[in-house]
Each structure stands twice: as C-alpha cells, then as structure tokens.
C-alpha cells in the first residue's frame, strides 16, 4: 500500500512538472521558427510563415498542444528538436553520456573525498589542521562555479597551457582515452572543489554530534580504542543520513555540472539546455527539464527506500 | 522570561568551563565580515562621489588596457573603466540580491503559514507541491521564467530568482507554524477575530523569525550567485546593464587576450561579498540555535 501511494505521488509529480514546464515555456516570447528555419525566416512570405507554423502545430491553444505532446510522449515520441531537426530524444541520447561521465565522476569524487575530509577534520577537531581546512573550505564554498571555472581556465589553459580549456576531446585528433581524461580534469576539478566542503562539513558535524553521545563514552569506558569506536559505531550510525544527503544533493551537483559544462563548452546536457533556452527549442528544453526532474525525484525516493532498509526507524 | 518576572526553579544550571573572556575584540562575532560588507555596500551606494568615470562610457581609444594610474583596474574590451563598473555594478548585483530575497521571503512566509495552519490534507498537498518545485534544478526554472518575462531588467531577474528560492524557507515556516498554531495566544487572537495577516504579524512571525533568519541571509547569497551566473551566460542582464555578472560575460574575449583583470577583479568583489554574507549568515544560525 505504501509503495502504491509513493508511486502515485511520483506519477502525479511528473505530470505536474511536465504541465508547468510546458506552459511556462510556451508563454515565453521568441520565435521558435527562427530555431527551425534559421535566417530564412526573415525572407518568408506571410503565407509561408502560416504554413510553417501550422506544420509545427503552433497555432492551437497551449492546452491542446500540451495534450498532443502528452499523447505522443506516451508512445515514446517527444517531438523533434527545432534546431537539430531530429528527434529530441536522439539529440539528448548523443549527449547524455558526456554528462553522465562528468556528473557521475564528480558525484563519486565529491562524496568519497567529503567522507575522508569530514572524518579527518572530526578526528582533529579544533586543532590547527581542522581550523585551516574549515577556513579554506568556507572560502571555496563561496566561489561561484562559473568564476572558479574561468579562473582555472585562465591559469591552466591560457597562461600555463597545460590543459585544454574547452570541449570534451580534441577536434580532428584521435579521441583516445588519454585525450578525454585531459579534457575532463578541469571541469571535474571545478565540480569537486565547489561542492566538496559543503558535504565534508556536514560529515564533520554529524560525526562530532555522534561522538558526543553516551554510547561512545560507554564504549570508551569499556576500553575500545578511539579508532574502532569511530569506524565501527559512529560512521555506521551516521551512514543512513549520509546516503540520504547524497540523494538529496543530486540536484545541486547536477545544476553545478550544467553550469560547468556551459563554461567549458563541454558537449553535454548543460550546454544543450543552455542552447535550447537561448533558441527557444521547446521540445528539447522540455525533455531536458523533465529528465532532470525525474532523475532528482527517483533519487529522493531511492534515498527514502535505502534509509528505510538501513534504519527502520526512519520509515515513512 | 527575559524581563525577570519568571524564573526557572529546580536543579540549578551550572555552567562549566572558564568564564567568557572580555577582550576588546568581540569574540565569535563576525566583525571583520560586517565591516568589509559595510564598506562594499557604502562604496556601491556612494560611488557617485569617488568613481569619476562614467561606467557606461565606451572609451574606444583605451580598450583592453591593463590596470594603470588612470584606469585603476584597467578597462574592458569595450573600453569601459572597470573601477567605476565594479562599484556601479555592485549596486545592481546587491539590489538583485536583496529584492530577490524580499520576494522569496514574502512568498515563503505566506505559503508556509497557509500550509501550517491549513487542515492536514491541504497541508500535505501544499508541501508535496513545494517538494516537486524543489526537485527541479533551480537554474533551469529561472531560465524558463526569465524567458517568459522577456527579461533583461533588474526587476524581472529579481522576480525570477526570488520565485524559485522560497521552498526551503517555506518548509521551516510551516513546521514552526504547526507547532505554534495551538498556542493559547494564537487561539485567543483568532477568537477575538484576528485576521490571517494580523496573527501572522503579531503572533507567528516574531516566533519564527529567528529560525529563518539564517536561511534568509543565505538567500541573499544564492540570489547574487544566480544573478551573476545568468548574466555571465548572457541569459540574465544584458551587457549594457552593468553588474558583476554581466561584467564577467565578457570573459570569453578576455581569455583570448589573457586580460586577467577583466576576470579576476569583478570576481574578487563578488567572492568577497558572498564570503561576508555567508559568514554573517553562519553567525545568525549559531545565534538562532542558542
């Protein structure tokens, strides 16, 4: 019963999301014909314009357009991208791998390092190392991603010429693994640096909270070593909330990845969303918003489910 | 309890540890951040007096000049003086930050209070809706709204940023209101015919203001970040409207010529401001808990 209810909410959420995104994007001014036909639009006669708009179904009321979109979407047809002239799903399919690579690696690195850093700081609470890391961390947390990316490009790509500053692989060269990795370093560094401290600090504080509890005192009184209390008891108790945090952080890191992609002109979903917003590529933007929203919702549900498994107390 | 008419009796609460040192420097208070932030705000407000150059003037004879005696921070690719632009642009960036926060806080307080005082089913529905909105990456929504408003001016971008940032605060307000709504003074006020906004202002708001203060301050920070990111990508304020973000939108060209001053100087002001704001916010959070 609980699962049915959850599933119901999930489906309802997706419908709501799609409706909101659809209406807002159609309200936007701007000429979708421009993104389909390019500059030729200006040379069109009124009759040709009429015909073109009719062909793309732009004449009907927005609600009619929405239901038509919905009906087609159920058949797996999300409409064509006006700019790329192919199925929107195909356009996204060509780019999604790049974003998954960047975002996924960034996500794993952020959470792996955050755990290490958090544990390290918690062990050294209020000692110089902890204080320095806290200071530096607060500063890195305040730097907007796009600026960090710019500065890194300025230093490593323009000034020192060590690493490439844009794209996912060298144009015209052979796209080997080494080449991909070289192109990934800077974007990945931005994603990690700008998110790392936020989560490391949370880990640190959760651990410190946990270490102040009575059972730790008891365990120590019984003669357990500090390390085994920390890793065997505290980390374990903290883990469900850490997993929950990981799932909730998906929109943050996803949003961050999008921005980083735009700055590095890395061919992923972020640059695609940016282009489609600029050129009023409705179908594409719509699908991107939906995709991002669904990923986030799935993660939220996963977080609840995982938490429920690990720690029955947090069940809904 | 603050006025001393009531007193907790029972086991005496003992404070452990050394008594607080009373030094000249107020311990634990973010004095430095407050001073720096005050300096930046004052500088931005009063820039008419000391920034001699017109930030919009295109001095085409002096494009892309490195910092020197005449142009303290250099000029950008369009020949504008970066020193004046930083101060005038700060006005816009800070204004967007504050206005967006005003919008989001107002929306959050009203939404949270309505949800908190509504019957359980309506409350669940409203909170679900907020969660759905929370689940979409904010920047995409801002992009959509910004496009729908036909944006490009300070008000539309403040609105777009503000309207996407209220969900977190609304949740806190709702939790607080749910705890408070059964209190005698709220019920009494309702019995005496107090309207929604009256109760909100006189009875509810004073109780939850300290717990949302931190989030409100962080909202200023997030709004400034959102504005600068959008303007940087060319989707927020246009290049003619000078703000820290729109100054950075020329960065692509600056990178080609390695004009570091065009990227580092506005960004430095941006980061310092954000740092001060979040330090203040963290201080408020510590105070809100105590």
JSON list of N, CA and C in Angstrom, two decimals, chain A residues 221-261:
[
{"chain": "A", "resi": 221, "resn": "UNK", "atom": "N", "xyz": [34.73, 3.68, 27.81]},
{"chain": "A", "resi": 221, "resn": "UNK", "atom": "CA", "xyz": [34.92, 3.24, 29.18]},
{"chain": "A", "resi": 221, "resn": "UNK", "atom": "C", "xyz": [35.19, 1.75, 29.24]},
{"chain": "A", "resi": 222, "resn": "UNK", "atom": "N", "xyz": [34.59, 1.04, 28.27]},
{"chain": "A", "resi": 222, "resn": "UNK", "atom": "CA", "xyz": [34.82, -0.40, 28.24]},
{"chain": "A", "resi": 222, "resn": "UNK", "atom": "C", "xyz": [36.18, -0.75, 27.64]},
{"chain": "A", "resi": 223, "resn": "UNK", "atom": "N", "xyz": [36.87, 0.25, 27.16]},
{"chain": "A", "resi": 223, "resn": "UNK", "atom": "CA", "xyz": [38.24, 0.02, 26.71]},
{"chain": "A", "resi": 223, "resn": "UNK", "atom": "C", "xyz": [38.41, -0.06, 25.21]},
{"chain": "A", "resi": 224, "resn": "UNK", "atom": "N", "xyz": [37.38, 0.27, 24.44]},
{"chain": "A", "resi": 224, "resn": "UNK", "atom": "CA", "xyz": [37.55, 0.25, 22.99]},
{"chain": "A", "resi": 224, "resn": "UNK", "atom": "C", "xyz": [38.45, 1.41, 22.56]},
{"chain": "A", "resi": 225, "resn": "UNK", "atom": "N", "xyz": [39.22, 1.17, 21.50]},
{"chain": "A", "resi": 225, "resn": "UNK", "atom": "CA", "xyz": [40.08, 2.25, 21.02]},
{"chain": "A", "resi": 225, "resn": "UNK", "atom": "C", "xyz": [39.25, 3.29, 20.29]},
{"chain": "A", "resi": 226, "resn": "UNK", "atom": "N", "xyz": [39.76, 4.52, 20.28]},
{"chain": "A", "resi": 226, "resn": "UNK", "atom": "CA", "xyz": [39.04, 5.61, 19.63]},
{"chain": "A", "resi": 226, "resn": "UNK", "atom": "C", "xyz": [38.71, 5.30, 18.18]},
{"chain": "A", "resi": 227, "resn": "UNK", "atom": "N", "xyz": [39.70, 4.71, 17.48]},
{"chain": "A", "resi": 227, "resn": "UNK", "atom": "CA", "xyz": [39.51, 4.44, 16.06]},
{"chain": "A", "resi": 227, "resn": "UNK", "atom": "C", "xyz": [38.39, 3.45, 15.81]},
{"chain": "A", "resi": 228, "resn": "UNK", "atom": "N", "xyz": [38.33, 2.40, 16.61]},
{"chain": "A", "resi": 228, "resn": "UNK", "atom": "CA", "xyz": [37.31, 1.39, 16.34]},
{"chain": "A", "resi": 228, "resn": "UNK", "atom": "C", "xyz": [35.93, 1.89, 16.73]},
{"chain": "A", "resi": 229, "resn": "UNK", "atom": "N", "xyz": [35.85, 2.79, 17.71]},
{"chain": "A", "resi": 229, "resn": "UNK", "atom": "CA", "xyz": [34.55, 3.39, 18.02]},
{"chain": "A", "resi": 229, "resn": "UNK", "atom": "C", "xyz": [34.11, 4.24, 16.84]},
{"chain": "A", "resi": 230, "resn": "UNK", "atom": "N", "xyz": [35.07, 5.01, 16.33]},
{"chain": "A", "resi": 230, "resn": "UNK", "atom": "CA", "xyz": [34.75, 5.93, 15.24]},
{"chain": "A", "resi": 230, "resn": "UNK", "atom": "C", "xyz": [34.28, 5.17, 14.01]},
{"chain": "A", "resi": 231, "resn": "UNK", "atom": "N", "xyz": [35.06, 4.16, 13.60]},
{"chain": "A", "resi": 231, "resn": "UNK", "atom": "CA", "xyz": [34.70, 3.49, 12.35]},
{"chain": "A", "resi": 231, "resn": "UNK", "atom": "C", "xyz": [33.62, 2.44, 12.54]},
{"chain": "A", "resi": 232, "resn": "UNK", "atom": "N", "xyz": [33.63, 1.78, 13.69]},
{"chain": "A", "resi": 232, "resn": "UNK", "atom": "CA", "xyz": [32.66, 0.71, 13.89]},
{"chain": "A", "resi": 232, "resn": "UNK", "atom": "C", "xyz": [31.30, 1.20, 14.31]},
{"chain": "A", "resi": 233, "resn": "UNK", "atom": "N", "xyz": [31.25, 2.29, 15.06]},
{"chain": "A", "resi": 233, "resn": "UNK", "atom": "CA", "xyz": [29.96, 2.72, 15.60]},
{"chain": "A", "resi": 233, "resn": "UNK", "atom": "C", "xyz": [29.50, 4.04, 15.01]},
{"chain": "A", "resi": 234, "resn": "UNK", "atom": "N", "xyz": [30.34, 5.06, 15.14]},
{"chain": "A", "resi": 234, "resn": "UNK", "atom": "CA", "xyz": [29.89, 6.41, 14.74]},
{"chain": "A", "resi": 234, "resn": "UNK", "atom": "C", "xyz": [29.60, 6.48, 13.25]},
{"chain": "A", "resi": 235, "resn": "UNK", "atom": "N", "xyz": [30.55, 6.02, 12.44]},
{"chain": "A", "resi": 235, "resn": "UNK", "atom": "CA", "xyz": [30.37, 6.11, 10.99]},
{"chain": "A", "resi": 235, "resn": "UNK", "atom": "C", "xyz": [29.14, 5.33, 10.56]},
{"chain": "A", "resi": 236, "resn": "UNK", "atom": "N", "xyz": [28.96, 4.17, 11.20]},
{"chain": "A", "resi": 236, "resn": "UNK", "atom": "CA", "xyz": [27.83, 3.33, 10.86]},
{"chain": "A", "resi": 236, "resn": "UNK", "atom": "C", "xyz": [26.51, 4.02, 11.16]},
{"chain": "A", "resi": 237, "resn": "UNK", "atom": "N", "xyz": [26.45, 4.65, 12.32]},
{"chain": "A", "resi": 237, "resn": "UNK", "atom": "CA", "xyz": [25.22, 5.33, 12.69]},
{"chain": "A", "resi": 237, "resn": "UNK", "atom": "C", "xyz": [24.96, 6.54, 11.82]},
{"chain": "A", "resi": 238, "resn": "UNK", "atom": "N", "xyz": [26.05, 7.10, 11.31]},
{"chain": "A", "resi": 238, "resn": "UNK", "atom": "CA", "xyz": [25.89, 8.31, 10.53]},
{"chain": "A", "resi": 238, "resn": "UNK", "atom": "C", "xyz": [25.51, 7.99, 9.09]},
{"chain": "A", "resi": 239, "resn": "UNK", "atom": "N", "xyz": [25.78, 6.74, 8.68]},
{"chain": "A", "resi": 239, "resn": "UNK", "atom": "CA", "xyz": [25.69, 6.42, 7.27]},
{"chain": "A", "resi": 239, "resn": "UNK", "atom": "C", "xyz": [24.32, 6.63, 6.62]},
{"chain": "A", "resi": 240, "resn": "UNK", "atom": "N", "xyz": [23.22, 6.27, 7.30]},
{"chain": "A", "resi": 240, "resn": "UNK", "atom": "CA", "xyz": [21.93, 6.50, 6.65]},
{"chain": "A", "resi": 240, "resn": "UNK", "atom": "C", "xyz": [21.72, 7.96, 6.29]},
{"chain": "A", "resi": 241, "resn": "UNK", "atom": "N", "xyz": [22.05, 8.86, 7.21]},
{"chain": "A", "resi": 241, "resn": "UNK", "atom": "CA", "xyz": [21.84, 10.27, 6.88]},
{"chain": "A", "resi": 241, "resn": "UNK", "atom": "C", "xyz": [22.79, 10.71, 5.78]},
{"chain": "A", "resi": 242, "resn": "UNK", "atom": "N", "xyz": [23.97, 10.07, 5.72]},
{"chain": "A", "resi": 242, "resn": "UNK", "atom": "CA", "xyz": [24.90, 10.42, 4.67]},
{"chain": "A", "resi": 242, "resn": "UNK", "atom": "C", "xyz": [24.36, 9.99, 3.31]},
{"chain": "A", "resi": 243, "resn": "UNK", "atom": "N", "xyz": [23.80, 8.79, 3.26]},
{"chain": "A", "resi": 243, "resn": "UNK", "atom": "CA", "xyz": [23.20, 8.33, 2.00]},
{"chain": "A", "resi": 243, "resn": "UNK", "atom": "C", "xyz": [22.05, 9.22, 1.59]},
{"chain": "A", "resi": 244, "resn": "UNK", "atom": "N", "xyz": [21.24, 9.60, 2.57]},
{"chain": "A", "resi": 244, "resn": "UNK", "atom": "CA", "xyz": [20.12, 10.49, 2.28]},
{"chain": "A", "resi": 244, "resn": "UNK", "atom": "C", "xyz": [20.60, 11.80, 1.71]},
{"chain": "A", "resi": 245, "resn": "UNK", "atom": "N", "xyz": [21.68, 12.29, 2.31]},
{"chain": "A", "resi": 245, "resn": "UNK", "atom": "CA", "xyz": [22.26, 13.54, 1.85]},
{"chain": "A", "resi": 245, "resn": "UNK", "atom": "C", "xyz": [22.74, 13.40, 0.41]},
{"chain": "A", "resi": 246, "resn": "UNK", "atom": "N", "xyz": [23.35, 12.25, 0.12]},
{"chain": "A", "resi": 246, "resn": "UNK", "atom": "CA", "xyz": [23.85, 12.02, -1.23]},
{"chain": "A", "resi": 246, "resn": "UNK", "atom": "C", "xyz": [22.71, 12.13, -2.24]},
{"chain": "A", "resi": 247, "resn": "UNK", "atom": "N", "xyz": [21.59, 11.53, -1.90]},
{"chain": "A", "resi": 247, "resn": "UNK", "atom": "CA", "xyz": [20.48, 11.54, -2.84]},
{"chain": "A", "resi": 247, "resn": "UNK", "atom": "C", "xyz": [19.91, 12.94, -3.00]},
{"chain": "A", "resi": 248, "resn": "UNK", "atom": "N", "xyz": [19.80, 13.65, -1.88]},
{"chain": "A", "resi": 248, "resn": "UNK", "atom": "CA", "xyz": [19.23, 14.99, -1.96]},
{"chain": "A", "resi": 248, "resn": "UNK", "atom": "C", "xyz": [20.16, 15.93, -2.70]},
{"chain": "A", "resi": 249, "resn": "UNK", "atom": "N", "xyz": [21.46, 15.62, -2.67]},
{"chain": "A", "resi": 249, "resn": "UNK", "atom": "CA", "xyz": [22.43, 16.53, -3.28]},
{"chain": "A", "resi": 249, "resn": "UNK", "atom": "C", "xyz": [22.43, 16.43, -4.80]},
{"chain": "A", "resi": 250, "resn": "UNK", "atom": "N", "xyz": [21.74, 15.44, -5.35]},
{"chain": "A", "resi": 250, "resn": "UNK", "atom": "CA", "xyz": [21.78, 15.26, -6.81]},
{"chain": "A", "resi": 250, "resn": "UNK", "atom": "C", "xyz": [21.40, 16.53, -7.58]},
{"chain": "A", "resi": 251, "resn": "UNK", "atom": "N", "xyz": [20.31, 17.22, -7.23]},
{"chain": "A", "resi": 251, "resn": "UNK", "atom": "CA", "xyz": [20.03, 18.44, -8.00]},
{"chain": "A", "resi": 251, "resn": "UNK", "atom": "C", "xyz": [21.13, 19.47, -7.91]},
{"chain": "A", "resi": 252, "resn": "UNK", "atom": "N", "xyz": [21.75, 19.61, -6.72]},
{"chain": "A", "resi": 252, "resn": "UNK", "atom": "CA", "xyz": [22.85, 20.58, -6.60]},
{"chain": "A", "resi": 252, "resn": "UNK", "atom": "C", "xyz": [23.97, 20.26, -7.56]},
{"chain": "A", "resi": 253, "resn": "UNK", "atom": "N", "xyz": [24.40, 19.00, -7.50]},
{"chain": "A", "resi": 253, "resn": "UNK", "atom": "CA", "xyz": [25.56, 18.63, -8.30]},
{"chain": "A", "resi": 253, "resn": "UNK", "atom": "C", "xyz": [25.20, 18.64, -9.79]},
{"chain": "A", "resi": 254, "resn": "UNK", "atom": "N", "xyz": [23.98, 18.23, -10.10]},
{"chain": "A", "resi": 254, "resn": "UNK", "atom": "CA", "xyz": [23.52, 18.25, -11.49]},
{"chain": "A", "resi": 254, "resn": "UNK", "atom": "C", "xyz": [23.53, 19.69, -12.01]},
{"chain": "A", "resi": 255, "resn": "UNK", "atom": "N", "xyz": [22.95, 20.59, -11.21]},
{"chain": "A", "resi": 255, "resn": "UNK", "atom": "CA", "xyz": [22.92, 22.00, -11.61]},
{"chain": "A", "resi": 255, "resn": "UNK", "atom": "C", "xyz": [24.33, 22.54, -11.78]},
{"chain": "A", "resi": 256, "resn": "UNK", "atom": "N", "xyz": [25.21, 22.16, -10.85]},
{"chain": "A", "resi": 256, "resn": "UNK", "atom": "CA", "xyz": [26.59, 22.61, -10.93]},
{"chain": "A", "resi": 256, "resn": "UNK", "atom": "C", "xyz": [27.26, 22.11, -12.20]},
{"chain": "A", "resi": 257, "resn": "UNK", "atom": "N", "xyz": [26.99, 20.83, -12.52]},
{"chain": "A", "resi": 257, "resn": "UNK", "atom": "CA", "xyz": [27.58, 20.26, -13.73]},
{"chain": "A", "resi": 257, "resn": "UNK", "atom": "C", "xyz": [27.12, 21.02, -14.97]},
{"chain": "A", "resi": 258, "resn": "UNK", "atom": "N", "xyz": [25.84, 21.40, -14.98]},
{"chain": "A", "resi": 258, "resn": "UNK", "atom": "CA", "xyz": [25.31, 22.13, -16.13]},
{"chain": "A", "resi": 258, "resn": "UNK", "atom": "C", "xyz": [26.08, 23.43, -16.35]},
{"chain": "A", "resi": 259, "resn": "UNK", "atom": "N", "xyz": [26.28, 24.15, -15.26]},
{"chain": "A", "resi": 259, "resn": "UNK", "atom": "CA", "xyz": [26.98, 25.43, -15.39]},
{"chain": "A", "resi": 259, "resn": "UNK", "atom": "C", "xyz": [28.41, 25.21, -15.88]},
{"chain": "A", "resi": 260, "resn": "UNK", "atom": "N", "xyz": [29.06, 24.22, -15.26]},
{"chain": "A", "resi": 260, "resn": "UNK", "atom": "CA", "xyz": [30.45, 23.94, -15.64]},
{"chain": "A", "resi": 260, "resn": "UNK", "atom": "C", "xyz": [30.53, 23.57, -17.12]},
{"chain": "A", "resi": 261, "resn": "UNK", "atom": "N", "xyz": [29.58, 22.79, -17.57]},
{"chain": "A", "resi": 261, "resn": "UNK", "atom": "CA", "xyz": [29.57, 22.41, -18.99]},
{"chain": "A", "resi": 261, "resn": "UNK", "atom": "C", "xyz": [29.49, 23.64, -19.89]}
]
